[in-house]
Amino acid sequence: MKRSMILLMLCLFGIVGLVNVSHLYSQTKTIYVTVGTSSMGSPLYAAGNVLSQELNKSIPNMKASARVTAGSIQNIDLLTSKTIEMALGDSVTPKDAVEGIGVFAGKKDALIRGITCIWPSVIQIVVPLSVNSVGELRGKRVAIGARGSAATRYAQVALAGGGMTLADIRPEHVSYDEGKAFLQDGHISGSLHIAVPNALVMELLSSGKFKILEFSDEELKKMNAAHPEFTPFTVAPNTYQNQPKPVKVYQVPNLIITRENVDTDLIYQITKILYEKQKALAAGYKLWGAFRLEDALKGMPIPLHPGAEKFFKEKGITTRGK
């Protein structure tokens, strides 16, 4: 009897030992997360870099990195192919992907999931001082972002204000950095940029040769009528050098998105870090401090990932219907 008890205890200790080893293995397994962003030099790429660094600091065995992409449209393709685990971008593109409309007609992806709404993309078109309306860009070369980015849609919205389409300009599908350089060299008549403040816009306006194109109230109404998700935004005076007056432009909400089959606990931890480490994130990139927990799901156009849903429920944020 005594010998049987000893054997039983040894077996139990062995099992416990195996469980502990297994648990230890799971704790030491490297977690890889790639964050899709946008072109090199873009605000979303800078934001993605800061987020990746914070994830690496906050989650044991995490190896997160930001990936340069063509933008929101390519990010969806990369999520669908399981090449990346998360992405930053506008709210319109994932909605189109989930519903299978627009550029995603015939290739619907119902597994794209939201994590949280963040700051909006404020769209600015920088032009020479002599250009005073979007209509004056008719027939001109305009940099509208890399192919595969949502910037093409942003340009379509601006053109709608002047009663035009992409066919009425000569679009240059280049990165934001290249757009800035082309404008400086006089090769193009306008260059589209995202986020306020924006380092590239700052550089252009500091020369005294360029300005942000302002839209009239009537143009903004036309833009909103054609594309309701885009709303007016006013760039405050002196946001940039040589910009003493407010400038009326437009904006669209941004999201962090993922796939439904990315680990629930991982997305829960990442969502938690986004809010609990917001000050640290904002120290690396200012706009990480430009959104609030209570607004996290306002305008969320796609279903939430279960991990994000768990976090927001703990915080008392209504997730019904999201």
Coordinates of C-alpha atoms in Angstrom, one line a residue:
M1 CA 0.0 0.0 0.0
K2 CA 2.8 2.4 1.0
R3 CA 4.7 1.5 -2.2
S4 CA 1.6 2.1 -4.3
M5 CA 1.1 5.6 -2.7
I6 CA 4.7 6.5 -3.4
L7 CA 4.3 5.4 -7.1
L8 CA 1.1 7.4 -7.4
M9 CA 2.7 10.5 -5.9
L10 CA 5.7 10.1 -8.3
C11 CA 3.4 9.9 -11.3
L12 CA 1.4 12.9 -10.1
F13 CA 4.6 14.9 -9.7
G14 CA 5.7 13.8 -13.1
I15 CA 2.5 15.0 -14.7
V16 CA 2.7 18.3 -12.8
G17 CA 6.3 18.6 -14.0
L18 CA 5.2 18.0 -17.6
V19 CA 2.4 20.6 -17.3
N20 CA 4.9 23.2 -15.8
V21 CA 7.4 22.5 -18.6
S22 CA 4.6 22.9 -21.2
H23 CA 3.4 26.1 -19.6
L24 CA 7.0 27.4 -19.5
Y25 CA 7.4 26.6 -23.2
S26 CA 4.2 28.5 -24.0
Q27 CA 5.6 31.5 -22.0
T28 CA 8.9 31.5 -23.9
K29 CA 7.5 31.0 -27.4
T30 CA 8.2 34.0 -29.6
I31 CA 5.1 35.9 -30.7
Y32 CA 5.5 37.6 -34.1
V33 CA 3.2 40.5 -35.0
T34 CA 3.6 42.5 -38.2
V35 CA 1.7 45.8 -38.3
G36 CA 0.7 47.0 -41.8
T37 CA 1.0 50.8 -42.2
S38 CA 1.6 52.9 -45.3
S39 CA 4.5 54.3 -47.4
M40 CA 7.8 55.2 -45.9
G41 CA 7.7 58.7 -44.4
S42 CA 3.9 58.5 -43.9
P43 CA 2.3 59.3 -40.5
L44 CA 0.9 55.8 -40.3
Y45 CA 4.3 54.2 -40.7
A46 CA 5.7 56.4 -37.9
A47 CA 2.7 55.5 -35.7
G48 CA 3.2 51.8 -36.5
N49 CA 6.8 51.9 -35.6
V50 CA 6.0 53.4 -32.2
L51 CA 3.3 50.9 -31.5
S52 CA 5.6 48.0 -32.4
Q53 CA 8.3 49.2 -30.1
E54 CA 5.7 49.5 -27.2
L55 CA 4.4 46.0 -27.9
N56 CA 7.9 44.7 -27.7
K57 CA 8.5 46.4 -24.3
S58 CA 5.1 45.4 -22.8
I59 CA 4.5 41.8 -24.0
P60 CA 7.1 39.1 -23.1
N61 CA 8.7 37.4 -26.1
M62 CA 7.0 39.7 -28.5
K63 CA 8.7 40.5 -31.8
A64 CA 6.5 43.2 -33.4
S65 CA 7.5 45.3 -36.4
A66 CA 5.9 47.9 -38.7
R67 CA 5.7 47.0 -42.4
V68 CA 5.9 49.6 -45.2
T69 CA 2.9 49.0 -47.5
A70 CA 1.0 50.8 -50.2
G71 CA -1.7 51.7 -47.7
S72 CA -5.2 50.6 -46.6
I73 CA -6.1 48.6 -49.7
Q74 CA -2.9 46.5 -49.7
N75 CA -3.2 46.1 -45.9
I76 CA -6.5 44.3 -46.4
D77 CA -4.9 41.9 -49.0
L78 CA -2.0 41.3 -46.5
L79 CA -4.4 40.5 -43.7
T80 CA -6.4 38.2 -45.9
S81 CA -3.3 36.3 -46.9
K82 CA -2.2 36.1 -43.2
T83 CA 1.0 38.0 -44.1
I84 CA 0.3 40.6 -41.3
E85 CA -1.6 40.4 -38.1
M86 CA -2.8 44.0 -37.7
A87 CA -3.0 47.2 -39.7
L88 CA -3.6 50.9 -39.3
G89 CA -5.7 52.8 -41.9
D90 CA -8.9 54.5 -42.8
S91 CA -12.4 53.2 -41.8
V92 CA -13.8 53.1 -45.3
T93 CA -11.5 50.5 -46.8
P94 CA -12.2 47.7 -44.3
K95 CA -15.9 48.4 -44.5
D96 CA -15.8 47.9 -48.2
A97 CA -13.8 44.7 -47.8
V98 CA -16.3 43.2 -45.3
E99 CA -19.2 44.2 -47.5
G100 CA -17.5 43.2 -50.8
I101 CA -18.1 46.6 -52.5
G102 CA -15.9 49.2 -54.3
V103 CA -12.5 47.9 -55.1
F104 CA -13.4 44.7 -53.2
A105 CA -16.4 43.8 -55.4
G106 CA -16.1 40.1 -56.0
K107 CA -13.4 39.5 -53.3
K108 CA -15.3 40.1 -50.1
D109 CA -13.4 39.4 -46.8
A110 CA -15.9 38.9 -44.0
L111 CA -13.1 38.0 -41.5
I112 CA -11.6 41.5 -41.2
R113 CA -12.2 42.7 -37.6
G114 CA -11.9 46.0 -35.8
I115 CA -9.8 46.6 -32.7
T116 CA -10.5 50.3 -32.0
C117 CA -11.1 53.7 -33.7
I118 CA -8.1 56.1 -33.4
W119 CA -7.5 59.6 -34.6
P120 CA -8.9 60.7 -38.0
S121 CA -6.9 61.1 -41.2
V122 CA -6.9 64.8 -42.0
I123 CA -6.4 65.2 -45.8
Q124 CA -4.4 68.2 -47.1
I125 CA -3.5 69.0 -50.7
V126 CA -0.4 71.2 -50.9
V127 CA -0.3 73.5 -53.9
P128 CA 1.8 76.5 -55.2
L129 CA 0.6 79.8 -53.9
S130 CA -1.0 80.7 -57.2
V131 CA -3.6 77.8 -57.0
N132 CA -6.8 78.9 -55.2
S133 CA -9.3 76.2 -55.9
V134 CA -9.5 72.5 -56.6
G135 CA -11.0 73.3 -60.0
E136 CA -7.6 74.9 -61.0
L137 CA -6.1 71.4 -60.8
R138 CA -8.0 70.3 -63.9
G139 CA -5.6 68.8 -66.4
K140 CA -2.7 69.1 -64.0
R141 CA -0.4 66.5 -62.5
V142 CA -1.3 65.7 -58.9
A143 CA 0.4 63.3 -56.5
I144 CA -2.3 61.1 -54.9
G145 CA -0.3 58.5 -53.0
A146 CA 1.0 55.1 -53.9
R147 CA -1.1 52.5 -55.8
G148 CA -3.0 50.3 -53.3
S149 CA -3.4 53.1 -50.8
A150 CA -6.7 54.8 -49.7
A151 CA -5.2 58.1 -50.9
T152 CA -6.7 57.6 -54.3
R153 CA -10.2 57.7 -52.7
Y154 CA -9.2 60.8 -50.8
A155 CA -8.3 62.5 -54.0
Q156 CA -11.6 61.4 -55.5
V157 CA -13.4 63.1 -52.6
A158 CA -11.5 66.4 -53.1
L159 CA -12.2 66.3 -56.9
A160 CA -15.9 65.8 -56.2
G161 CA -15.9 69.2 -54.5
G162 CA -14.9 70.7 -57.8
G163 CA -17.3 68.6 -59.8
M164 CA -14.5 66.5 -61.2
T165 CA -13.2 62.9 -61.2
L166 CA -9.8 61.3 -61.5
A167 CA -10.2 61.5 -65.3
D168 CA -10.0 65.3 -65.0
I169 CA -6.5 65.4 -63.6
R170 CA -3.2 63.6 -64.4
P171 CA -2.7 61.5 -61.2
E172 CA 0.8 60.5 -60.1
H173 CA 0.7 57.3 -58.0
V174 CA 3.8 58.0 -55.8
S175 CA 4.6 57.9 -52.1
Y176 CA 4.1 60.9 -50.0
D177 CA 7.8 61.6 -49.9
E178 CA 8.0 61.5 -53.6
G179 CA 5.0 63.7 -53.9
K180 CA 6.7 66.3 -51.8
A181 CA 9.9 66.1 -53.8
F182 CA 8.0 66.3 -57.2
L183 CA 6.1 69.4 -55.9
Q184 CA 9.4 71.1 -54.8
D185 CA 10.9 70.4 -58.2
G186 CA 8.0 71.8 -60.1
H187 CA 7.0 68.5 -61.7
I188 CA 3.5 68.5 -60.3
S189 CA 0.9 71.0 -59.3
G190 CA -0.4 69.4 -56.1
S191 CA 0.6 66.8 -53.5
L192 CA -1.9 65.0 -51.2
H193 CA -0.8 64.4 -47.6
I194 CA -2.4 62.9 -44.5
A195 CA -2.5 63.9 -40.8
V196 CA -2.1 67.2 -38.9
P197 CA 0.6 68.2 -38.2
N198 CA 2.5 66.5 -41.0
A199 CA 6.3 66.8 -41.3
L200 CA 6.2 66.8 -45.1
V201 CA 3.6 69.6 -45.2
M202 CA 5.6 71.5 -42.6
E203 CA 8.7 71.3 -44.9
L204 CA 6.8 72.5 -48.0
L205 CA 5.1 75.4 -46.2
S206 CA 8.2 76.6 -44.5
S207 CA 9.7 77.4 -47.9
G208 CA 7.1 80.1 -48.4
K209 CA 6.3 78.8 -51.9
F210 CA 3.3 76.5 -51.1
K211 CA 0.1 76.5 -49.2
I212 CA -2.7 74.1 -48.1
L213 CA -5.5 74.2 -50.6
E214 CA -8.7 75.4 -48.9
F215 CA -12.1 74.2 -49.7
S216 CA -15.2 76.4 -49.7
D217 CA -18.3 75.5 -47.7
E218 CA -20.1 74.7 -50.9
E219 CA -17.3 72.3 -52.0
L220 CA -17.2 70.6 -48.7
K221 CA -21.0 70.0 -48.9
K222 CA -20.6 68.5 -52.3
M223 CA -17.8 66.2 -51.0
N224 CA -19.9 65.1 -48.0
A225 CA -22.9 64.5 -50.2
A226 CA -20.9 62.2 -52.5
H227 CA -18.9 60.6 -49.7
P228 CA -20.8 60.9 -46.4
E229 CA -18.0 59.3 -44.3
F230 CA -15.8 62.3 -45.1
T231 CA -16.5 65.4 -43.0
P232 CA -15.0 69.0 -42.7
F233 CA -12.0 69.8 -40.6
T234 CA -10.3 73.1 -39.9
V235 CA -6.5 73.3 -39.6
A236 CA -5.9 75.7 -36.8
P237 CA -3.9 78.9 -37.5
N238 CA -0.2 78.6 -37.2
T239 CA -0.2 74.8 -37.2
Y240 CA 2.5 75.3 -39.9
Q241 CA 4.9 78.1 -40.6
N242 CA 3.5 80.7 -43.1
Q243 CA -0.1 79.6 -42.3
P244 CA -1.5 82.5 -40.2
K245 CA -5.2 81.7 -40.9
P246 CA -7.4 78.6 -40.4
V247 CA -7.7 76.4 -43.5
K248 CA -10.8 74.3 -44.2
V249 CA -10.0 70.8 -45.4
Y250 CA -11.6 67.3 -44.7
Q251 CA -11.1 64.2 -42.7
V252 CA -12.1 60.5 -42.4
P253 CA -11.9 58.2 -39.3
N254 CA -9.0 55.8 -38.8
L255 CA -9.0 52.3 -37.3
I256 CA -6.7 49.5 -36.1
I257 CA -7.9 46.3 -37.7
T258 CA -7.0 42.6 -37.6
R259 CA -8.3 39.1 -38.7
E260 CA -10.9 37.1 -36.8
N261 CA -8.5 34.2 -36.4
V262 CA -5.7 36.1 -34.7
D263 CA -5.4 34.9 -31.0
T264 CA -8.1 36.4 -28.8
D265 CA -5.8 36.9 -25.7
L266 CA -3.2 38.5 -27.9
I267 CA -5.6 41.1 -29.3
Y268 CA -7.0 41.7 -25.8
Q269 CA -3.5 42.4 -24.5
I270 CA -2.7 44.7 -27.4
T271 CA -6.0 46.6 -27.0
K272 CA -5.2 47.0 -23.3
I273 CA -1.8 48.4 -24.1
L274 CA -3.2 50.9 -26.5
Y275 CA -5.1 52.6 -23.7
E276 CA -3.0 51.8 -20.6
K277 CA 0.2 52.9 -22.3
Q278 CA -1.3 55.8 -24.3
K279 CA 1.0 58.4 -22.7
A280 CA 4.1 56.3 -23.6
L281 CA 2.8 55.9 -27.1
A282 CA 2.1 59.6 -27.4
A283 CA 5.6 60.4 -26.3
G284 CA 6.9 58.5 -29.4
Y285 CA 4.2 59.8 -31.8
K286 CA 1.9 62.6 -30.7
L287 CA -1.3 61.4 -32.4
W288 CA -1.4 58.3 -30.2
G289 CA -2.7 60.6 -27.5
A290 CA -5.4 62.1 -29.7
F291 CA -8.2 59.6 -29.1
R292 CA -10.2 58.6 -26.0
L293 CA -11.5 55.4 -24.5
E294 CA -15.1 56.6 -24.5
D295 CA -14.9 57.3 -28.2
A296 CA -13.2 54.0 -29.1
L297 CA -16.1 52.5 -30.9
K298 CA -17.8 55.6 -32.3
G299 CA -17.9 55.1 -36.1
M300 CA -16.7 51.5 -35.9
P301 CA -18.1 50.2 -39.2
I302 CA -17.1 46.5 -39.0
P303 CA -17.5 43.8 -36.4
L304 CA -15.1 43.8 -33.4
H305 CA -12.4 41.2 -32.8
P306 CA -13.4 39.1 -29.7
G307 CA -10.2 40.2 -27.9
A308 CA -11.0 43.8 -28.3
E309 CA -14.7 43.2 -27.4
K310 CA -13.6 41.6 -24.1
F311 CA -11.5 44.6 -23.2
F312 CA -14.2 47.2 -24.0
K313 CA -16.8 45.2 -22.0
E314 CA -14.5 45.2 -19.0
K315 CA -14.3 49.0 -19.4
G316 CA -18.1 49.3 -19.6
I317 CA -18.0 50.4 -23.3
T318 CA -21.0 49.2 -25.2
T319 CA -20.0 46.8 -28.0
R320 CA -23.5 45.7 -29.1
G321 CA -23.8 45.6 -32.8
K322 CA -20.1 46.4 -33.4

